[in-house]
mmCIF file of C-alpha atoms in Angstrom:
data_model
loop_
_atom_site.group_PDB
_atom_site.id
_atom_site.type_symbol
_atom_site.label_atom_id
_atom_site.label_comp_id
_atom_site.label_asym_id
_atom_site.label_seq_id
_atom_site.Cartn_x
_atom_site.Cartn_y
_atom_site.Cartn_z
ATOM 1 C CA MET A 13 1.413 -5.919 33.653
ATOM 2 C CA GLY A 14 1.281 -2.260 32.646
ATOM 3 C CA HIS A 15 3.225 -3.079 29.535
ATOM 4 C CA GLU A 16 0.749 -5.810 28.534
ATOM 5 C CA GLY A 17 -2.185 -3.457 29.082
ATOM 6 C CA HIS A 18 -0.601 -0.933 26.784
ATOM 7 C CA HIS A 19 -0.406 -3.514 24.023
ATOM 8 C CA HIS A 20 -4.022 -4.600 24.404
ATOM 9 C CA SER A 21 -5.281 -1.036 24.002
ATOM 10 C CA HIS A 22 -3.001 -0.545 21.005
ATOM 11 C CA ASP A 23 -4.432 -3.671 19.331
ATOM 12 C CA HIS A 24 -8.016 -2.528 20.061
ATOM 13 C CA SER A 25 -7.515 0.821 18.321
ATOM 14 C CA HIS A 26 -5.870 -1.017 15.428
ATOM 15 C CA LEU A 27 -8.974 -3.227 15.053
ATOM 16 C CA LEU A 28 -11.252 -0.180 15.070
ATOM 17 C CA THR A 29 -9.169 1.365 12.299
ATOM 18 C CA ALA A 30 -9.213 -1.933 10.373
ATOM 19 C CA GLY A 31 -13.041 -2.058 10.635
ATOM 20 C CA THR A 32 -13.391 1.489 9.266
ATOM 21 C CA ILE A 33 -10.915 0.763 6.455
ATOM 22 C CA GLY A 34 -12.768 -2.488 5.671
ATOM 23 C CA ARG A 35 -16.092 -0.643 5.249
ATOM 24 C CA ALA A 36 -14.434 2.020 3.057
ATOM 25 C CA LEU A 37 -12.934 -0.714 0.859
ATOM 26 C CA VAL A 38 -16.314 -2.509 0.467
ATOM 27 C CA ILE A 39 -18.035 0.756 -0.588
ATOM 28 C CA GLY A 40 -15.175 1.473 -3.011
ATOM 29 C CA ILE A 41 -15.500 -2.018 -4.536
ATOM 30 C CA VAL A 42 -19.279 -1.646 -5.111
ATOM 31 C CA PHE A 43 -18.861 1.825 -6.690
ATOM 32 C CA ASN A 44 -16.060 0.746 -8.991
ATOM 33 C CA VAL A 45 -17.568 -2.558 -10.147
ATOM 34 C CA ALA A 46 -20.779 -0.760 -11.171
ATOM 35 C CA TYR A 47 -18.902 2.017 -12.939
ATOM 36 C CA ALA A 48 -16.326 -0.242 -14.672
ATOM 37 C CA ALA A 49 -19.138 -2.423 -16.083
ATOM 38 C CA ALA A 50 -21.004 0.639 -17.413
ATOM 39 C CA GLU A 51 -17.818 2.200 -18.805
ATOM 40 C CA PHE A 52 -16.737 -1.038 -20.503
ATOM 41 C CA GLY A 53 -20.199 -1.374 -22.096
ATOM 42 C CA VAL A 54 -20.139 2.199 -23.458
ATOM 43 C CA GLY A 55 -16.519 1.683 -24.600
ATOM 44 C CA LEU A 56 -17.481 -1.419 -26.614
ATOM 45 C CA TRP A 57 -20.572 0.305 -28.015
ATOM 46 C CA GLN A 58 -18.582 3.338 -29.126
ATOM 47 C CA GLY A 59 -15.311 1.502 -29.915
ATOM 48 C CA SER A 60 -13.426 3.868 -27.584
ATOM 49 C CA MET A 61 -10.006 2.592 -26.497
ATOM 50 C CA GLY A 62 -9.770 5.383 -23.927
ATOM 51 C CA LEU A 63 -12.943 4.149 -22.177
ATOM 52 C CA ILE A 64 -12.051 0.437 -22.469
ATOM 53 C CA ALA A 65 -8.538 1.124 -21.105
ATOM 54 C CA ASP A 66 -9.976 3.149 -18.240
ATOM 55 C CA ALA A 67 -12.563 0.411 -17.499
ATOM 56 C CA GLY A 68 -9.773 -2.197 -17.519
ATOM 57 C CA HIS A 69 -7.787 -0.076 -15.102
ATOM 58 C CA ASN A 70 -10.858 0.358 -12.904
ATOM 59 C CA LEU A 71 -11.355 -3.428 -12.839
ATOM 60 C CA SER A 72 -7.700 -3.919 -11.885
ATOM 61 C CA ASP A 73 -8.348 -1.404 -9.085
ATOM 62 C CA VAL A 74 -11.342 -3.478 -7.974
ATOM 63 C CA ALA A 75 -8.989 -6.478 -7.774
ATOM 64 C CA GLY A 76 -6.616 -4.280 -5.763
ATOM 65 C CA LEU A 77 -9.412 -3.168 -3.422
ATOM 66 C CA LEU A 78 -10.519 -6.803 -2.947
ATOM 67 C CA LEU A 79 -6.943 -7.860 -2.176
ATOM 68 C CA ALA A 80 -6.551 -4.942 0.264
ATOM 69 C CA LEU A 81 -9.784 -6.051 1.969
ATOM 70 C CA VAL A 82 -8.461 -9.635 2.246
ATOM 71 C CA ALA A 83 -5.195 -8.262 3.684
ATOM 72 C CA VAL A 84 -7.065 -6.203 6.317
ATOM 73 C CA LYS A 85 -9.001 -9.354 7.365
ATOM 74 C CA LEU A 86 -5.905 -11.602 7.431
ATOM 75 C CA VAL A 87 -3.918 -9.162 9.582
ATOM 76 C CA GLN A 88 -6.664 -9.411 12.221
ATOM 77 C CA LYS A 89 -6.445 -13.229 12.402
ATOM 78 C CA HIS A 90 -4.716 -14.486 15.543
ATOM 79 C CA ALA A 91 -1.400 -16.308 15.666
ATOM 80 C CA THR A 92 -1.390 -20.102 15.909
ATOM 81 C CA THR A 93 1.264 -22.644 16.904
ATOM 82 C CA ARG A 94 1.949 -23.189 13.194
ATOM 83 C CA TYR A 95 1.802 -19.474 12.233
ATOM 84 C CA THR A 96 3.326 -17.766 15.261
ATOM 85 C CA PHE A 97 3.171 -14.315 13.615
ATOM 86 C CA GLY A 98 -0.408 -14.928 12.451
ATOM 87 C CA TYR A 99 -1.091 -14.067 8.809
ATOM 88 C CA LYS A 100 0.386 -10.560 8.894
ATOM 89 C CA LYS A 101 2.935 -11.215 6.128
ATOM 90 C CA ALA A 102 0.085 -12.038 3.727
ATOM 91 C CA SER A 103 -0.607 -8.283 3.547
ATOM 92 C CA VAL A 104 2.892 -7.767 2.075
ATOM 93 C CA LEU A 105 2.426 -10.533 -0.508
ATOM 94 C CA ILE A 106 -0.986 -9.086 -1.438
ATOM 95 C CA SER A 107 0.460 -5.604 -2.038
ATOM 96 C CA LEU A 108 3.058 -7.268 -4.308
ATOM 97 C CA VAL A 109 0.337 -9.145 -6.252
ATOM 98 C CA ASN A 110 -1.604 -5.864 -6.506
ATOM 99 C CA ALA A 111 1.373 -4.099 -8.138
ATOM 100 C CA VAL A 112 1.908 -7.013 -10.576
ATOM 101 C CA ILE A 113 -1.809 -6.960 -11.589
ATOM 102 C CA LEU A 114 -1.498 -3.253 -12.405
ATOM 103 C CA LEU A 115 1.575 -3.820 -14.583
ATOM 104 C CA ALA A 116 -0.173 -6.705 -16.396
ATOM 105 C CA ALA A 117 -3.101 -4.353 -17.153
ATOM 106 C CA VAL A 118 -0.601 -1.892 -18.662
ATOM 107 C CA ILE A 119 0.645 -4.461 -21.217
ATOM 108 C CA GLY A 120 -2.939 -5.134 -22.388
ATOM 109 C CA ILE A 121 -3.784 -1.430 -22.667
ATOM 110 C CA VAL A 122 -0.617 -0.572 -24.666
ATOM 111 C CA TRP A 123 -1.129 -3.534 -27.029
ATOM 112 C CA GLU A 124 -4.733 -2.541 -27.776
ATOM 113 C CA SER A 125 -3.924 1.186 -28.082
ATOM 114 C CA VAL A 126 -1.169 0.535 -30.647
ATOM 115 C CA ARG A 127 -3.579 -1.634 -32.654
ATOM 116 C CA LYS A 128 -6.227 1.128 -32.550
ATOM 117 C CA PHE A 129 -3.660 3.745 -33.593
ATOM 118 C CA PHE A 130 -3.059 1.949 -36.888
ATOM 119 C CA ASN A 131 -6.709 0.896 -37.316
ATOM 120 C CA PRO A 132 -8.704 3.958 -36.184
ATOM 121 C CA GLU A 133 -12.450 3.692 -35.589
ATOM 122 C CA VAL A 134 -15.197 6.321 -35.526
ATOM 123 C CA ILE A 135 -15.970 7.469 -31.948
ATOM 124 C CA GLU A 136 -18.828 9.542 -30.530
ATOM 125 C CA GLY A 137 -16.749 12.030 -28.556
ATOM 126 C CA TRP A 138 -19.468 13.459 -26.327
ATOM 127 C CA THR A 139 -20.634 9.989 -25.148
ATOM 128 C CA VAL A 140 -17.027 9.153 -24.216
ATOM 129 C CA ALA A 141 -16.585 12.504 -22.425
ATOM 130 C CA VAL A 142 -19.785 12.160 -20.352
ATOM 131 C CA THR A 143 -19.033 8.534 -19.359
ATOM 132 C CA ALA A 144 -15.497 9.448 -18.282
ATOM 133 C CA ALA A 145 -16.811 12.481 -16.344
ATOM 134 C CA VAL A 146 -18.894 10.110 -14.203
ATOM 135 C CA GLY A 147 -15.632 8.190 -13.589
ATOM 136 C CA VAL A 148 -13.952 11.315 -12.234
ATOM 137 C CA VAL A 149 -16.654 11.554 -9.541
ATOM 138 C CA VAL A 150 -16.648 7.802 -8.707
ATOM 139 C CA ASN A 151 -12.849 7.667 -8.338
ATOM 140 C CA PHE A 152 -12.628 10.877 -6.331
ATOM 141 C CA VAL A 153 -15.324 9.683 -3.877
ATOM 142 C CA SER A 154 -13.572 6.278 -3.553
ATOM 143 C CA ALA A 155 -10.232 7.996 -2.867
ATOM 144 C CA ARG A 156 -11.799 10.209 -0.186
ATOM 145 C CA LEU A 157 -13.130 7.088 1.591
ATOM 146 C CA LEU A 158 -9.608 5.631 1.796
ATOM 147 C CA MET A 159 -7.830 8.854 2.734
ATOM 148 C CA GLY A 160 -7.803 8.108 6.490
ATOM 149 C CA GLY A 161 -6.012 4.757 6.184
ATOM 150 C CA LYS A 162 -3.425 5.493 3.517
ATOM 151 C CA GLU A 163 -0.663 6.547 5.946
ATOM 152 C CA HIS A 164 -0.949 3.323 7.968
ATOM 153 C CA ASP A 165 -1.097 0.564 5.356
ATOM 154 C CA LEU A 166 0.747 0.001 2.072
ATOM 155 C CA ASN A 167 -2.293 -1.788 0.615
ATOM 156 C CA VAL A 168 -4.647 1.096 1.445
ATOM 157 C CA LYS A 169 -2.064 3.597 0.173
ATOM 158 C CA GLY A 170 -1.905 1.628 -3.090
ATOM 159 C CA ALA A 171 -5.697 1.632 -3.439
ATOM 160 C CA TYR A 172 -5.866 5.363 -2.601
ATOM 161 C CA LEU A 173 -3.170 6.209 -5.175
ATOM 162 C CA HIS A 174 -4.950 4.212 -7.854
ATOM 163 C CA MET A 175 -8.249 5.976 -7.196
ATOM 164 C CA MET A 176 -6.699 9.463 -7.307
ATOM 165 C CA LEU A 177 -4.791 8.642 -10.499
ATOM 166 C CA ASP A 178 -7.914 7.076 -12.019
ATOM 167 C CA ALA A 179 -9.677 10.376 -11.433
ATOM 168 C CA LEU A 180 -6.855 12.169 -13.300
ATOM 169 C CA VAL A 181 -6.908 9.553 -16.093
ATOM 170 C CA SER A 182 -10.699 9.953 -16.458
ATOM 171 C CA ILE A 183 -10.163 13.713 -16.813
ATOM 172 C CA GLY A 184 -7.758 12.867 -19.671
ATOM 173 C CA VAL A 185 -10.425 10.724 -21.340
ATOM 174 C CA VAL A 186 -12.985 13.551 -20.947
ATOM 175 C CA VAL A 187 -10.555 15.889 -22.733
ATOM 176 C CA SER A 188 -9.953 13.339 -25.530
ATOM 177 C CA GLY A 189 -13.721 12.888 -25.983
ATOM 178 C CA ILE A 190 -14.234 16.647 -26.315
ATOM 179 C CA VAL A 191 -11.259 17.005 -28.725
ATOM 180 C CA ILE A 192 -12.544 14.140 -30.920
ATOM 181 C CA SER A 193 -16.075 15.572 -31.055
ATOM 182 C CA LEU A 194 -14.770 19.043 -32.024
ATOM 183 C CA THR A 195 -11.985 18.035 -34.441
ATOM 184 C CA GLY A 196 -12.627 14.416 -35.512
ATOM 185 C CA TRP A 197 -9.028 13.481 -34.577
ATOM 186 C CA THR A 198 -9.698 9.810 -33.641
ATOM 187 C CA PHE A 199 -5.949 9.174 -33.076
ATOM 188 C CA VAL A 200 -6.304 11.122 -29.790
ATOM 189 C CA ASP A 201 -8.149 8.101 -28.277
ATOM 190 C CA PRO A 202 -5.322 5.490 -28.535
ATOM 191 C CA VAL A 203 -2.819 8.196 -27.517
ATOM 192 C CA ILE A 204 -4.843 8.747 -24.314
ATOM 193 C CA GLY A 205 -4.824 4.938 -23.825
ATOM 194 C CA ILE A 206 -0.995 4.942 -23.900
ATOM 195 C CA VAL A 207 -0.853 7.976 -21.562
ATOM 196 C CA VAL A 208 -3.138 6.058 -19.153
ATOM 197 C CA ALA A 209 -0.686 3.121 -19.269
ATOM 198 C CA ALA A 210 2.284 5.428 -18.557
ATOM 199 C CA VAL A 211 0.452 6.976 -15.573
ATOM 200 C CA ILE A 212 -0.312 3.487 -14.182
ATOM 201 C CA VAL A 213 3.364 2.440 -14.443
ATOM 202 C CA TYR A 214 4.503 5.660 -12.799
ATOM 203 C CA SER A 215 1.989 5.386 -9.950
ATOM 204 C CA SER A 216 2.474 1.687 -9.231
ATOM 205 C CA TRP A 217 6.284 1.535 -9.489
ATOM 206 C CA ASN A 218 6.787 2.732 -5.916
ATOM 207 C CA LEU A 219 4.161 0.240 -4.693
ATOM 208 C CA LEU A 220 6.000 -2.557 -6.530
ATOM 209 C CA THR A 221 9.456 -1.668 -5.160
ATOM 210 C CA ALA A 222 8.151 -1.105 -1.601
ATOM 211 C CA SER A 223 6.280 -4.446 -1.688
ATOM 212 C CA LEU A 224 9.333 -6.296 -3.015
ATOM 213 C CA ARG A 225 11.509 -4.782 -0.282
ATOM 214 C CA LEU A 226 9.084 -5.850 2.466
ATOM 215 C CA ALA A 227 8.650 -9.324 0.912
ATOM 216 C CA VAL A 228 12.403 -10.015 1.330
ATOM 217 C CA ASP A 229 12.387 -8.575 4.889
ATOM 218 C CA GLY A 230 13.996 -5.279 3.897
ATOM 219 C CA VAL A 231 13.762 -2.247 6.174
ATOM 220 C CA PRO A 232 10.384 -0.480 5.699
ATOM 221 C CA GLU A 233 10.384 2.915 4.000
ATOM 222 C CA GLY A 234 10.861 5.875 6.331
ATOM 223 C CA ILE A 235 13.172 4.078 8.800
ATOM 224 C CA ASP A 236 16.879 4.978 8.848
ATOM 225 C CA VAL A 237 18.523 2.167 10.838
ATOM 226 C CA GLY A 238 21.786 4.090 11.393
ATOM 227 C CA ALA A 239 19.965 7.133 12.801
ATOM 228 C CA LEU A 240 17.666 4.883 14.867
ATOM 229 C CA VAL A 241 20.618 3.052 16.474
ATOM 230 C CA ARG A 242 22.358 6.349 17.281
ATOM 231 C CA GLU A 243 19.170 7.569 18.972
ATOM 232 C CA MET A 244 18.818 4.293 20.904
ATOM 233 C CA GLU A 245 22.417 4.672 22.139
ATOM 234 C CA THR A 246 21.534 8.017 23.772
ATOM 235 C CA VAL A 247 19.323 6.206 26.336
ATOM 236 C CA GLU A 248 20.859 6.463 29.801
ATOM 237 C CA GLY A 249 22.908 3.418 30.795
ATOM 238 C CA VAL A 250 23.426 2.164 27.227
ATOM 239 C CA GLY A 251 26.995 1.593 26.028
ATOM 240 C CA GLU A 252 26.445 0.378 22.494
ATOM 241 C CA ILE A 253 23.898 -1.470 20.343
ATOM 242 C CA HIS A 254 24.642 -4.210 17.810
ATOM 243 C CA HIS A 255 23.045 -7.168 15.938
ATOM 244 C CA VAL A 256 20.194 -4.871 14.851
ATOM 245 C CA HIS A 257 17.563 -6.288 12.483
ATOM 246 C CA VAL A 258 14.501 -4.297 11.354
ATOM 247 C CA TRP A 259 11.779 -5.798 9.146
ATOM 248 C CA ALA A 260 8.050 -5.634 8.419
ATOM 249 C CA LEU A 261 5.676 -8.073 10.132
ATOM 250 C CA SER A 262 2.919 -6.729 7.853
ATOM 251 C CA THR A 263 2.224 -3.623 5.762
ATOM 252 C CA THR A 264 1.314 -1.836 9.023
ATOM 253 C CA GLU A 265 3.624 -3.332 11.692
ATOM 254 C CA THR A 266 7.402 -3.179 12.048
ATOM 255 C CA ALA A 267 9.617 -5.396 14.218
ATOM 256 C CA ILE A 268 13.161 -5.044 15.569
ATOM 257 C CA THR A 269 15.676 -7.294 17.309
ATOM 258 C CA ALA A 270 18.783 -5.799 18.911
ATOM 259 C CA HIS A 271 21.532 -6.525 21.449
ATOM 260 C CA ILE A 272 21.995 -3.698 23.952
ATOM 261 C CA VAL A 273 25.269 -3.438 25.889
ATOM 262 C CA VAL A 274 24.947 -1.880 29.365
ATOM 263 C CA ASP A 275 27.496 -1.219 32.125
ATOM 264 C CA ASP A 276 25.178 -2.334 34.909
ATOM 265 C CA MET A 277 22.804 -5.291 34.480
ATOM 266 C CA SER A 278 20.584 -3.965 37.287
ATOM 267 C CA GLN A 279 19.503 -1.238 34.811
ATOM 268 C CA SER A 280 18.332 -3.761 32.204
ATOM 269 C CA ASP A 281 14.572 -3.404 32.856
ATOM 270 C CA ALA A 282 14.716 0.411 32.872
ATOM 271 C CA VAL A 283 16.816 0.452 29.683
ATOM 272 C CA ARG A 284 14.432 -1.955 27.929
ATOM 273 C CA ALA A 285 11.379 0.125 28.901
ATOM 274 C CA ALA A 286 13.029 3.365 27.699
ATOM 275 C CA GLU A 287 14.084 1.775 24.401
ATOM 276 C CA ARG A 288 10.581 0.386 23.761
ATOM 277 C CA LYS A 289 9.065 3.821 24.330
ATOM 278 C CA LEU A 290 11.583 5.343 21.884
ATOM 279 C CA LEU A 291 10.896 2.628 19.277
ATOM 280 C CA ALA A 292 7.117 3.097 19.603
ATOM 281 C CA ARG A 293 7.585 6.754 18.607
ATOM 282 C CA HIS A 294 9.140 5.485 15.368
ATOM 283 C CA GLY A 295 6.175 3.173 14.736
ATOM 284 C CA ILE A 296 8.043 -0.005 15.755
ATOM 285 C CA SER A 297 5.573 -1.984 17.851
ATOM 286 C CA HIS A 298 7.292 -5.361 18.211
ATOM 287 C CA ALA A 299 10.724 -5.179 19.905
ATOM 288 C CA THR A 300 12.903 -8.095 21.000
ATOM 289 C CA LEU A 301 15.759 -6.554 23.006
ATOM 290 C CA GLU A 302 18.611 -8.600 24.463
ATOM 291 C CA VAL A 303 20.514 -6.798 27.222
ATOM 292 C CA GLU A 304 24.137 -7.787 27.926
ATOM 293 C CA THR A 305 27.289 -6.444 29.566
ATOM 294 C CA HIS A 306 30.678 -6.055 27.890
ATOM 295 C CA ARG A 307 31.499 -9.510 29.255
ATOM 296 C CA GLY A 308 28.730 -10.980 27.136
ATOM 297 C CA ASP A 309 26.254 -11.863 29.894
ATOM 298 C CA ALA A 310 22.806 -11.934 28.322
ATOM 299 C CA CYS A 311 19.344 -11.340 29.674
ATOM 300 C CA GLY A 312 17.046 -11.580 26.679
ATOM 301 C CA GLU A 313 13.346 -10.868 26.701
ATOM 302 C CA CYS A 314 10.777 -10.725 23.944
ATOM 303 C CA CYS A 315 7.836 -8.401 24.385
#
């Protein structure tokens, strides 16, 4: 009973966190939609590729924020007889879609920047600089809102990274606007567009690889299975541990199944409790541990 109570309180705190993250994501979406629309309008008016590229990136971030919000909601949905894990895995697929959207935005930005490089247009540098400066503030505020949840969820981490990098990219556009207004070097604008694209690829590559790994049930980042097994084998009464599988239930929850060999089956409950406590310290909340002797007797239990 005590064990069940522990899990209920854990879930409750998780829901509280999800509610806070959900509100932060909604505020971020509203901020960024308003700013991206304004930036895109000024970019079209001035013919600035730097602003249009940045607005496109901001819109792709809005899509990312929306997807992250959907993921947060889906993770909270309860399991059913048809979906016994609930909809947790959807959060992994969403983080993968998010990374792909970002890379698709890159192709569009590079294509347009190259075209602008060979067909330069007159740009009002100060208008571009001021518009982008507003973007620095919007992105920094949005990133601050997501700061609390970025360590717990790959989707929130992705959104946070995008906002921080958008702030840096907007600073780049401010610089290009000032340079163009002082020197008339219009080629700086498409160059900034290509730099923006490079920054997006660099920032989203880790999100893409991490999402792909979780989508094929790879071991989540930050978990060394060999070291974990060695630590589990130090629990009193444990002989050896085999058939270990570690995978992500969602972008925030990790599961493990393992066979634990003990000398004395009467210790099985104590061993299981000690192992679960150890696994919880490593952020592994769902453990299915099968206890057996060297003779192969099994006493499996799923928490």
